[in-house]
Amino acid sequence: MRSGACKRISALVVLLSLFPLAIFGPVYGIDEYYRFQELSSPERIQFEKERKLCIFPLRNLSGDKNIDFYSAGYASVLYSGLKSLVQVYDESLIPKSIQYAYGTQTESTRIREGEWDAKKLEKLRKGEYNLTTSRDPRYLSLKVQPYEGEVAPDEGFIIPVSRKFDCFYAIYGEFEKKGTDEIRIQIRLRSSKDGSKKEFSHKTSVRRSYQELGSIIEELRKTLLGKTTQTLSVKTSQQYDSLVFLDGNYIGKTPLRRTDILAGVHDVRVTKNGFEDWIGQVDLREGPKELNIPLEKDKKEGLITVTSEPSGAKVYLGSEYLGTTPLEKVPVKTGWNRIRFSLDEYVDKFKGVEIKKGEVTEAFAKLRLGDSVSYYKNKKYLFLDHTYDDFAVYSLYGTLFFYAGYYYFNYRADQAFESIRPTVTVTNLVGLESLAQSSPNQQTFFMSYLYQEHVYRHARSEFNYYRSLSGNFGRRTGVQGGLMLDAMGLMLALTVTFYALGLDSETVEVGTAPVKTVPSYVKVYDNQYEMESFAKFKMRF
């Protein structure tokens, strides 16, 4: 009892102590206390961007195993007719994620590109937004995938099978042979959106059952597309086989004519090796369109901006002189290259750069006082596009190339004899006696012998030809000169020669580096040049 009374008295004391704060202090609502107005989040809805169509084999209900091959065959024919579909339209989209609104919306909490809310979607459906199909979420990419190797699913297993392969749409069904020359085909298209399915029936002859699936394929296409279509034709003058992409999906090569393009404003890209890409839009809302696009030769150019400290340095890209710094957006060829900065009384500076097509590459160098000849002791740093080390590496690659040729031509030489082994049996006295015994008469014997002799001489001639190209070396045969073997020796000799030319005291890390000039950073005693160890020279510079 006493403990309970003590607790009540303590609580009363606390409440009385807080009473002045309740009267004179500020009173906050819960939304103000937790700053709901400042912490807000808009409604955000993100939608799916791609759907998958799975095509399964059809079940054979006839019990006739002789026509089981039609099960996977029908799936292949359906896939051939539907694989060109790259886009479908669905007015009732399925949200991928929904973030509901929270707090008071401000300018900083607007939805980003690709996100939607209920109001924006309503405006889109009313046609108040004019968007390209690539930005309109109602246009979805379609991926068509056949599964001919799977067991033909029935109605009770199509849902788990669709979940296994992540199918949004599934095409399945059955066929049955009626009489001697009639097949009834029942095909179903199931959508995982609401579990609905649509059935397509067809009667055909056994012989022409593949060819007569066209009507079902056309009905399936219309159902999947979900919207009216238009015709799009694309030509590129004389540049045939240019690749055409619609909203990022490949739809064929030029000259192209497609009659199943969804109505709307589409992004089109036409590309061909050696030519500049053509990028534009085509409006198919009102009717068909025909594009005649003249492709231009690809210049393969990028831009480079070069600066240095101090400015005024000469700039070389490889062996090409670009000008003096600063340089602003100079057009140059794409690819990897070496850039050199050169300025009197300063050490030359080298940098590797990658020039990308249509992009601006920036290069900067801070130059140091000095003399380039004294600074770069190693011959590998000569101001050439290719150094001794480069030539050594190229020669070594040449050695490997000719070694591959040596191995290949030796293989062909051995094959020349191996290929006639089953044909030529007269290789020794035993083979000659065997041929004589197996021949019914002397004329047959001589004809067989002469034929085998002709085959053997032809093989010997082929063997000698390939061996002359390859050459040979071994313990028994010694070294026999050949084109590949001689070239290998030459490439090895050049590798060693170029590597030796690139060596000096700095490369092998021994000896001293005499200073032959008198730059500002070298001391002179009694007109004698200072001799420095390599370590000291390298540390200083």
XYZ file of C-alpha atoms in Angstrom:
541
model
C 0.000 0.000 0.000
C 2.735 2.418 0.954
C 4.641 1.754 -2.248
C 1.503 2.442 -4.301
C 0.897 5.725 -2.490
C 4.492 6.774 -3.010
C 4.156 6.191 -6.757
C 0.996 8.291 -6.965
C 2.629 11.162 -5.035
C 5.711 11.030 -7.311
C 3.556 11.167 -10.446
C 1.634 14.139 -9.086
C 4.866 16.000 -8.372
C 6.077 15.397 -11.933
C 2.816 16.627 -13.454
C 2.840 19.785 -11.309
C 6.437 20.505 -12.362
C 5.450 20.237 -16.062
C 2.359 22.394 -15.645
C 4.157 25.767 -16.225
C 5.637 24.411 -19.487
C 2.227 23.377 -20.692
C 0.854 26.909 -20.075
C 3.735 29.146 -21.130
C 5.697 26.855 -23.541
C 4.836 26.187 -27.223
C 2.404 23.406 -28.016
C 3.166 21.291 -31.159
C 0.811 19.140 -33.168
C 2.124 15.664 -33.934
C 2.684 16.496 -37.611
C 4.682 19.595 -36.631
C 6.598 17.755 -33.945
C 7.745 15.092 -36.413
C 8.193 17.656 -39.244
C 5.854 15.881 -41.649
C 5.709 18.949 -43.867
C 9.471 18.854 -44.458
C 9.770 15.093 -44.794
C 7.554 14.126 -47.715
C 7.509 11.591 -50.512
C 5.404 11.740 -53.681
C 3.354 8.891 -55.109
C 5.590 6.877 -57.424
C 4.506 4.050 -59.712
C 6.915 2.048 -61.844
C 5.727 -0.369 -64.504
C 7.093 -3.472 -66.179
C 9.066 -2.878 -69.382
C 9.262 -6.344 -70.943
C 7.063 -9.413 -71.267
C 7.977 -12.937 -72.288
C 6.004 -15.211 -74.602
C 6.717 -18.954 -74.203
C 5.722 -21.446 -76.888
C 5.374 -25.075 -75.757
C 4.836 -28.310 -77.738
C 1.275 -29.475 -78.336
C -0.033 -32.712 -76.839
C -0.876 -35.601 -79.150
C -4.367 -36.878 -78.229
C -4.540 -39.443 -81.036
C -2.479 -42.163 -79.433
C -0.685 -42.537 -82.787
C 3.055 -42.301 -82.023
C 3.853 -41.940 -85.728
C 2.707 -38.324 -85.571
C 4.424 -37.421 -82.279
C 6.920 -35.312 -84.255
C 4.114 -32.801 -84.880
C 4.147 -31.927 -81.167
C 7.453 -30.004 -81.321
C 6.947 -29.216 -85.020
C 3.857 -27.112 -84.385
C 5.747 -25.187 -81.665
C 8.545 -24.436 -84.143
C 6.093 -23.217 -86.799
C 4.327 -20.976 -84.271
C 7.662 -19.563 -83.156
C 8.692 -18.834 -86.766
C 5.494 -16.870 -87.276
C 5.619 -14.931 -84.004
C 9.341 -14.329 -83.417
C 9.265 -11.068 -85.370
C 6.997 -9.499 -82.723
C 9.091 -7.095 -80.654
C 6.468 -4.858 -79.037
C 2.956 -5.159 -77.570
C 0.461 -2.634 -76.235
C -1.523 -2.883 -72.982
C -3.755 -0.089 -71.752
C -4.163 -1.695 -68.305
C -0.630 -1.819 -67.032
C 0.647 -3.941 -64.168
C 2.625 -1.870 -61.642
C 6.064 -3.202 -60.822
C 6.287 -1.133 -57.635
C 4.077 1.487 -55.931
C 5.231 4.076 -53.413
C 2.272 5.896 -51.907
C 2.334 9.644 -51.225
C 3.465 10.807 -47.788
C 3.460 14.321 -46.346
C 3.069 17.658 -48.105
C 4.505 17.684 -51.631
C 7.086 20.313 -52.584
C 8.969 21.212 -55.738
C 11.952 19.105 -54.616
C 9.862 15.950 -54.369
C 8.629 15.741 -57.950
C 8.622 12.354 -59.604
C 11.556 11.550 -61.845
C 11.740 10.399 -65.469
C 10.180 6.957 -65.889
C 8.052 7.279 -62.752
C 4.302 7.882 -62.784
C 1.457 8.816 -60.469
C -2.330 8.494 -60.804
C -2.826 12.025 -62.163
C -0.087 11.714 -64.751
C -1.412 8.334 -65.897
C -4.898 9.765 -66.302
C -3.565 12.581 -68.474
C -1.658 10.006 -70.551
C -4.808 7.959 -71.150
C -6.748 11.087 -72.137
C -4.106 11.934 -74.731
C -2.842 15.074 -72.994
C 0.737 13.758 -73.215
C 2.359 13.255 -76.621
C 5.107 10.748 -75.844
C 7.190 8.493 -78.036
C 6.548 4.784 -77.627
C 9.926 4.334 -75.927
C 8.753 6.609 -73.074
C 5.113 5.490 -72.989
C 4.834 2.629 -70.442
C 1.891 1.103 -72.310
C 4.282 -0.043 -75.060
C 6.156 -3.104 -73.806
C 9.021 -5.065 -75.358
C 8.143 -8.678 -76.145
C 10.621 -11.553 -75.957
C 9.506 -14.713 -77.788
C 11.089 -17.980 -76.610
C 10.357 -21.527 -77.900
C 10.586 -24.609 -75.679
C 10.301 -27.464 -78.208
C 12.369 -29.760 -76.008
C 10.000 -29.574 -73.047
C 7.230 -32.071 -72.352
C 3.933 -30.820 -73.776
C 2.033 -29.363 -70.780
C -1.657 -29.950 -70.162
C -4.175 -27.575 -68.604
C -3.334 -28.595 -65.050
C 0.428 -27.943 -65.344
C 0.598 -24.825 -67.496
C 0.640 -22.457 -64.495
C 3.650 -24.033 -62.687
C 5.464 -24.470 -66.017
C 4.888 -20.790 -66.851
C 6.218 -19.779 -63.447
C 9.278 -21.982 -63.946
C 10.266 -20.213 -67.170
C 8.997 -16.765 -66.079
C 6.410 -16.632 -68.893
C 3.938 -13.765 -69.034
C 2.177 -15.356 -72.027
C 2.099 -19.092 -72.736
C 1.023 -20.839 -75.944
C 0.111 -24.525 -75.554
C -2.612 -26.931 -76.632
C -3.195 -30.264 -78.336
C -3.860 -31.867 -81.691
C -5.763 -34.989 -82.694
C -5.899 -36.999 -85.896
C -9.407 -37.596 -87.222
C -9.886 -40.094 -89.998
C -7.069 -40.697 -92.441
C -6.185 -37.177 -93.519
C -7.565 -34.675 -91.014
C -5.965 -33.080 -87.946
C -7.804 -30.893 -85.462
C -5.615 -28.399 -83.654
C -6.601 -26.614 -80.445
C -4.245 -23.803 -79.335
C -4.575 -21.702 -76.174
C -2.983 -18.369 -75.310
C -2.805 -17.857 -71.547
C -1.931 -14.543 -69.891
C -0.547 -14.440 -66.349
C -1.910 -10.911 -65.981
C -5.349 -12.152 -64.925
C -5.131 -15.877 -65.682
C -7.330 -15.466 -68.752
C -6.952 -17.663 -71.805
C -8.121 -17.488 -75.373
C -8.667 -20.536 -77.573
C -7.990 -20.948 -81.297
C -9.280 -23.956 -83.235
C -8.263 -25.141 -86.671
C -8.865 -28.108 -88.974
C -6.280 -29.062 -91.542
C -4.958 -31.950 -93.578
C -2.132 -34.118 -92.330
C 0.136 -33.257 -95.249
C -0.364 -29.502 -95.092
C -0.835 -29.014 -91.347
C 2.337 -26.885 -91.053
C 1.540 -24.660 -94.028
C -2.065 -24.068 -92.949
C -1.204 -22.717 -89.484
C -1.018 -19.210 -90.951
C -4.566 -18.275 -89.945
C -3.960 -19.179 -86.287
C -0.657 -17.324 -86.271
C -2.352 -14.200 -87.617
C -5.036 -14.354 -84.894
C -2.370 -14.817 -82.221
C -0.461 -11.804 -83.527
C -3.521 -9.544 -83.384
C -4.364 -10.686 -79.865
C -0.830 -10.139 -78.581
C -0.310 -6.759 -80.253
C -3.323 -5.248 -78.516
C -3.615 -2.227 -80.826
C -3.982 -1.277 -84.468
C -0.854 -1.535 -86.556
C 0.656 0.409 -89.423
C 3.082 -0.300 -92.238
C 6.681 0.946 -92.025
C 9.062 0.817 -95.000
C 12.746 1.671 -94.685
C 15.210 2.022 -97.579
C 18.849 3.153 -97.551
C 19.482 3.818 -101.247
C 22.204 1.423 -102.419
C 23.376 0.553 -98.883
C 21.545 -2.739 -98.522
C 21.491 -4.896 -95.372
C 21.545 -1.912 -93.016
C 20.238 -2.884 -89.564
C 17.007 -1.210 -88.423
C 16.130 -0.782 -84.734
C 12.705 0.370 -83.549
C 12.628 1.692 -79.957
C 15.833 -0.235 -79.323
C 14.474 -3.517 -80.785
C 15.977 -5.029 -83.935
C 13.268 -5.450 -86.603
C 15.206 -6.367 -89.760
C 17.514 -5.275 -92.585
C 16.968 -2.832 -95.424
C 15.109 -2.796 -97.708
C 12.522 -3.400 -94.982
C 8.734 -3.493 -95.011
C 6.848 -4.363 -91.811
C 3.062 -4.326 -91.556
C 2.829 -5.082 -87.831
C 4.251 -1.912 -86.261
C 2.073 -0.489 -83.488
C 0.573 2.951 -84.152
C 2.504 5.684 -82.321
C 5.630 7.838 -82.490
C 8.653 5.517 -82.640
C 12.391 6.075 -82.276
C 14.266 4.634 -85.266
C 17.971 3.901 -85.625
C 19.580 2.634 -88.837
C 23.158 1.399 -88.657
C 25.704 -0.169 -90.999
C 29.425 -0.793 -90.642
C 31.449 1.951 -92.254
C 28.590 4.478 -92.167
C 27.276 7.001 -89.689
C 24.228 5.870 -87.705
C 20.957 7.533 -88.661
C 18.750 8.349 -85.667
C 15.279 9.858 -85.972
C 11.578 9.435 -85.290
C 8.652 8.193 -87.346
C 4.987 9.061 -86.661
C 2.714 6.099 -87.374
C -0.380 7.422 -85.612
C -2.260 8.440 -88.744
C -1.052 6.031 -91.411
C 1.843 4.141 -93.027
C 5.255 5.735 -93.534
C 8.131 5.159 -95.913
C 11.660 6.269 -95.001
C 14.366 6.684 -97.628
C 17.552 7.348 -95.670
C 20.857 8.290 -97.360
C 23.610 6.975 -95.072
C 26.849 8.938 -94.910
C 30.344 7.480 -94.699
C 31.630 7.081 -91.154
C 34.365 9.648 -90.541
C 35.493 7.887 -87.365
C 36.399 11.159 -85.716
C 36.489 12.351 -82.153
C 37.476 15.646 -80.558
C 40.416 16.486 -78.328
C 41.024 19.480 -76.070
C 44.660 19.990 -74.998
C 46.070 22.371 -72.384
C 49.454 22.679 -70.711
C 51.257 24.614 -68.002
C 52.910 26.721 -69.291
C 50.890 27.170 -72.462
C 52.363 27.459 -75.948
C 53.641 23.852 -76.108
C 53.632 22.082 -79.455
C 51.261 19.116 -79.496
C 51.795 15.947 -81.539
C 49.261 13.112 -81.705
C 51.425 10.231 -82.877
C 53.330 11.842 -85.738
C 50.576 14.373 -86.550
C 51.182 17.971 -85.456
C 47.997 19.469 -83.994
C 49.165 22.959 -83.010
C 50.181 24.757 -79.805
C 48.323 24.743 -76.496
C 45.654 25.596 -75.671
C 43.744 23.564 -78.284
C 39.953 23.407 -78.174
C 37.971 20.504 -79.665
C 40.299 19.575 -82.516
C 38.863 16.769 -84.733
C 41.149 13.703 -84.788
C 40.898 9.997 -85.656
C 39.449 7.615 -83.098
C 41.459 4.973 -81.243
C 44.390 4.751 -78.852
C 47.334 7.053 -79.528
C 50.227 8.877 -77.869
C 50.248 12.619 -77.365
C 53.497 14.599 -76.956
C 53.959 18.073 -75.509
C 57.116 19.896 -76.631
C 58.323 23.322 -75.467
C 61.815 24.885 -75.572
C 63.723 24.687 -72.258
C 61.197 22.147 -70.937
C 61.264 18.356 -70.854
C 58.945 16.761 -73.408
C 55.865 15.162 -71.865
C 54.147 11.995 -73.150
C 50.631 10.747 -72.456
C 48.478 7.952 -73.798
C 44.961 8.978 -74.875
C 41.906 7.166 -76.227
C 39.891 9.134 -78.754
C 36.248 8.026 -78.827
C 33.841 8.760 -81.614
C 31.639 11.772 -80.978
C 33.216 12.494 -77.584
C 35.594 15.183 -76.366
C 38.839 13.865 -74.858
C 40.751 16.225 -72.579
C 44.532 16.111 -72.043
C 46.619 18.272 -69.707
C 50.331 18.310 -68.964
C 52.405 20.222 -66.440
C 55.867 20.648 -67.957
C 59.098 20.763 -65.973
C 62.215 22.773 -66.750
C 65.020 20.785 -68.305
C 66.485 19.290 -71.442
C 64.764 16.321 -73.068
C 67.977 14.768 -74.441
C 69.558 14.652 -70.983
C 66.346 13.598 -69.243
C 65.492 10.675 -71.523
C 68.630 8.541 -71.476
C 66.984 5.396 -72.732
C 66.709 4.865 -76.471
C 63.260 3.440 -75.837
C 62.047 7.004 -75.287
C 63.075 8.232 -78.735
C 60.415 10.468 -80.195
C 59.120 7.905 -82.650
C 55.740 6.336 -83.200
C 57.321 2.900 -82.717
C 60.257 2.204 -80.398
C 62.777 -0.628 -80.402
C 60.709 -2.396 -77.797
C 57.671 -2.230 -80.082
C 59.600 -3.789 -82.962
C 60.929 -6.498 -80.648
C 57.423 -7.402 -79.544
C 56.105 -7.355 -83.134
C 58.925 -9.648 -84.217
C 58.137 -12.046 -81.394
C 54.492 -12.121 -82.507
C 55.745 -12.842 -86.022
C 57.704 -15.808 -84.655
C 54.556 -17.232 -83.092
C 52.619 -16.682 -86.321
C 55.165 -18.534 -88.466
C 55.382 -21.292 -85.858
C 51.638 -21.813 -86.251
C 52.182 -21.989 -90.028
C 55.024 -24.468 -89.526
C 52.799 -26.697 -87.410
C 49.868 -26.435 -89.863
C 51.844 -27.299 -93.018
C 53.565 -30.228 -91.277
C 50.118 -31.482 -90.284
C 48.938 -31.196 -93.899
C 52.043 -33.061 -95.093
C 51.373 -35.953 -92.687
C 47.697 -36.003 -93.689
C 48.671 -36.440 -97.324
C 49.929 -39.955 -96.525
C 47.364 -40.717 -93.823
C 44.479 -40.061 -96.234
C 45.668 -42.759 -98.707
C 46.388 -45.418 -96.084
C 43.015 -47.231 -96.620
C 43.484 -47.114 -100.423
C 47.148 -48.045 -100.944
C 48.003 -51.534 -99.685
C 51.068 -52.223 -101.834
C 53.673 -50.785 -99.481
C 55.971 -53.793 -99.258
C 56.506 -57.282 -100.704
C 53.797 -58.795 -98.501
C 51.253 -56.278 -99.780
C 52.275 -56.998 -103.378
C 51.787 -60.756 -102.900
C 48.417 -60.145 -101.223
C 47.265 -58.025 -104.181
C 48.392 -60.707 -106.655
C 46.472 -63.413 -104.791
C 43.289 -61.352 -104.510
C 43.276 -60.341 -108.208
C 41.222 -62.648 -110.470
C 43.559 -62.126 -113.427
C 46.793 -60.444 -114.447
C 45.079 -57.458 -116.064
C 43.195 -56.643 -112.855
C 46.431 -56.958 -110.877
C 48.295 -54.496 -113.099
C 45.380 -52.031 -113.118
C 45.154 -52.100 -109.311
C 48.884 -51.758 -108.951
C 49.117 -48.800 -111.379
C 46.169 -47.053 -109.666
C 47.768 -47.407 -106.232
C 51.089 -46.241 -107.629
C 49.373 -43.133 -109.067
C 47.675 -42.373 -105.725
C 50.978 -42.834 -103.892
C 52.895 -40.497 -106.254
C 50.213 -37.834 -105.922
C 50.383 -38.090 -102.125
C 54.192 -37.960 -102.235
C 54.053 -34.825 -104.387
C 51.578 -33.197 -101.973
C 53.727 -34.229 -98.999
C 56.867 -32.680 -100.530
C 54.991 -29.451 -101.330
C 53.718 -28.914 -97.781
C 57.036 -29.975 -96.260
C 58.837 -27.410 -98.464
C 56.546 -24.731 -97.041
C 56.985 -25.776 -93.419
C 60.511 -27.153 -93.205
C 61.436 -29.647 -90.515
C 63.882 -30.154 -87.698
C 64.366 -33.127 -85.391
C 66.902 -35.565 -84.003
C 66.739 -37.926 -86.960
C 65.927 -35.572 -89.804
C 68.162 -32.682 -88.704
C 67.195 -29.235 -89.930
C 65.514 -28.992 -93.312
C 64.918 -25.499 -94.556
C 61.390 -24.327 -95.357
C 59.498 -21.069 -95.721
C 57.943 -21.188 -92.239
C 61.098 -22.412 -90.514
C 63.298 -19.792 -92.199
C 60.827 -17.031 -91.319
C 60.795 -18.198 -87.681
C 64.571 -17.926 -87.532
C 64.484 -14.452 -89.089
C 61.819 -13.224 -86.652
C 63.773 -14.560 -83.663
C 66.924 -12.825 -84.894
C 65.023 -9.544 -85.311
C 63.497 -9.917 -81.823
C 66.933 -10.228 -80.244
C 68.365 -7.420 -82.393
C 65.643 -4.884 -81.602
C 65.710 -5.775 -77.922
C 69.475 -5.252 -77.812
C 69.158 -1.898 -79.573
C 66.760 -0.764 -76.863
C 69.163 -1.558 -74.030
C 71.465 0.941 -72.361
C 72.692 1.803 -68.878
C 69.281 2.979 -67.688
C 67.529 -0.190 -68.833
C 69.888 -2.590 -67.056
C 70.047 -0.356 -63.945
C 73.859 -0.298 -63.768
C 76.670 2.134 -64.554
C 76.647 5.937 -64.597
C 74.717 8.472 -66.645
C 77.054 11.224 -67.901
C 75.417 14.618 -68.315
C 76.453 15.869 -71.730
C 74.690 19.203 -71.552
C 74.658 21.908 -68.904
C 71.068 22.545 -67.932
C 70.234 24.765 -64.985
C 70.037 21.900 -62.529
C 73.585 20.462 -63.120
C 76.657 21.782 -61.316
C 79.948 22.324 -63.183
C 83.394 22.190 -61.588
C 86.424 23.517 -63.549
C 84.603 23.034 -66.823
C 84.185 19.321 -66.065
C 80.805 17.685 -66.384
C 79.458 15.999 -63.294
C 79.181 12.176 -63.330
C 76.159 10.883 -61.466
C 75.168 7.379 -60.493
C 72.016 6.138 -62.128
C 70.212 5.992 -58.782
C 71.028 9.612 -58.047
C 70.096 10.658 -61.562
C 66.758 8.860 -61.384
C 65.938 10.173 -57.921
C 66.638 13.739 -58.954
C 64.453 13.629 -62.039
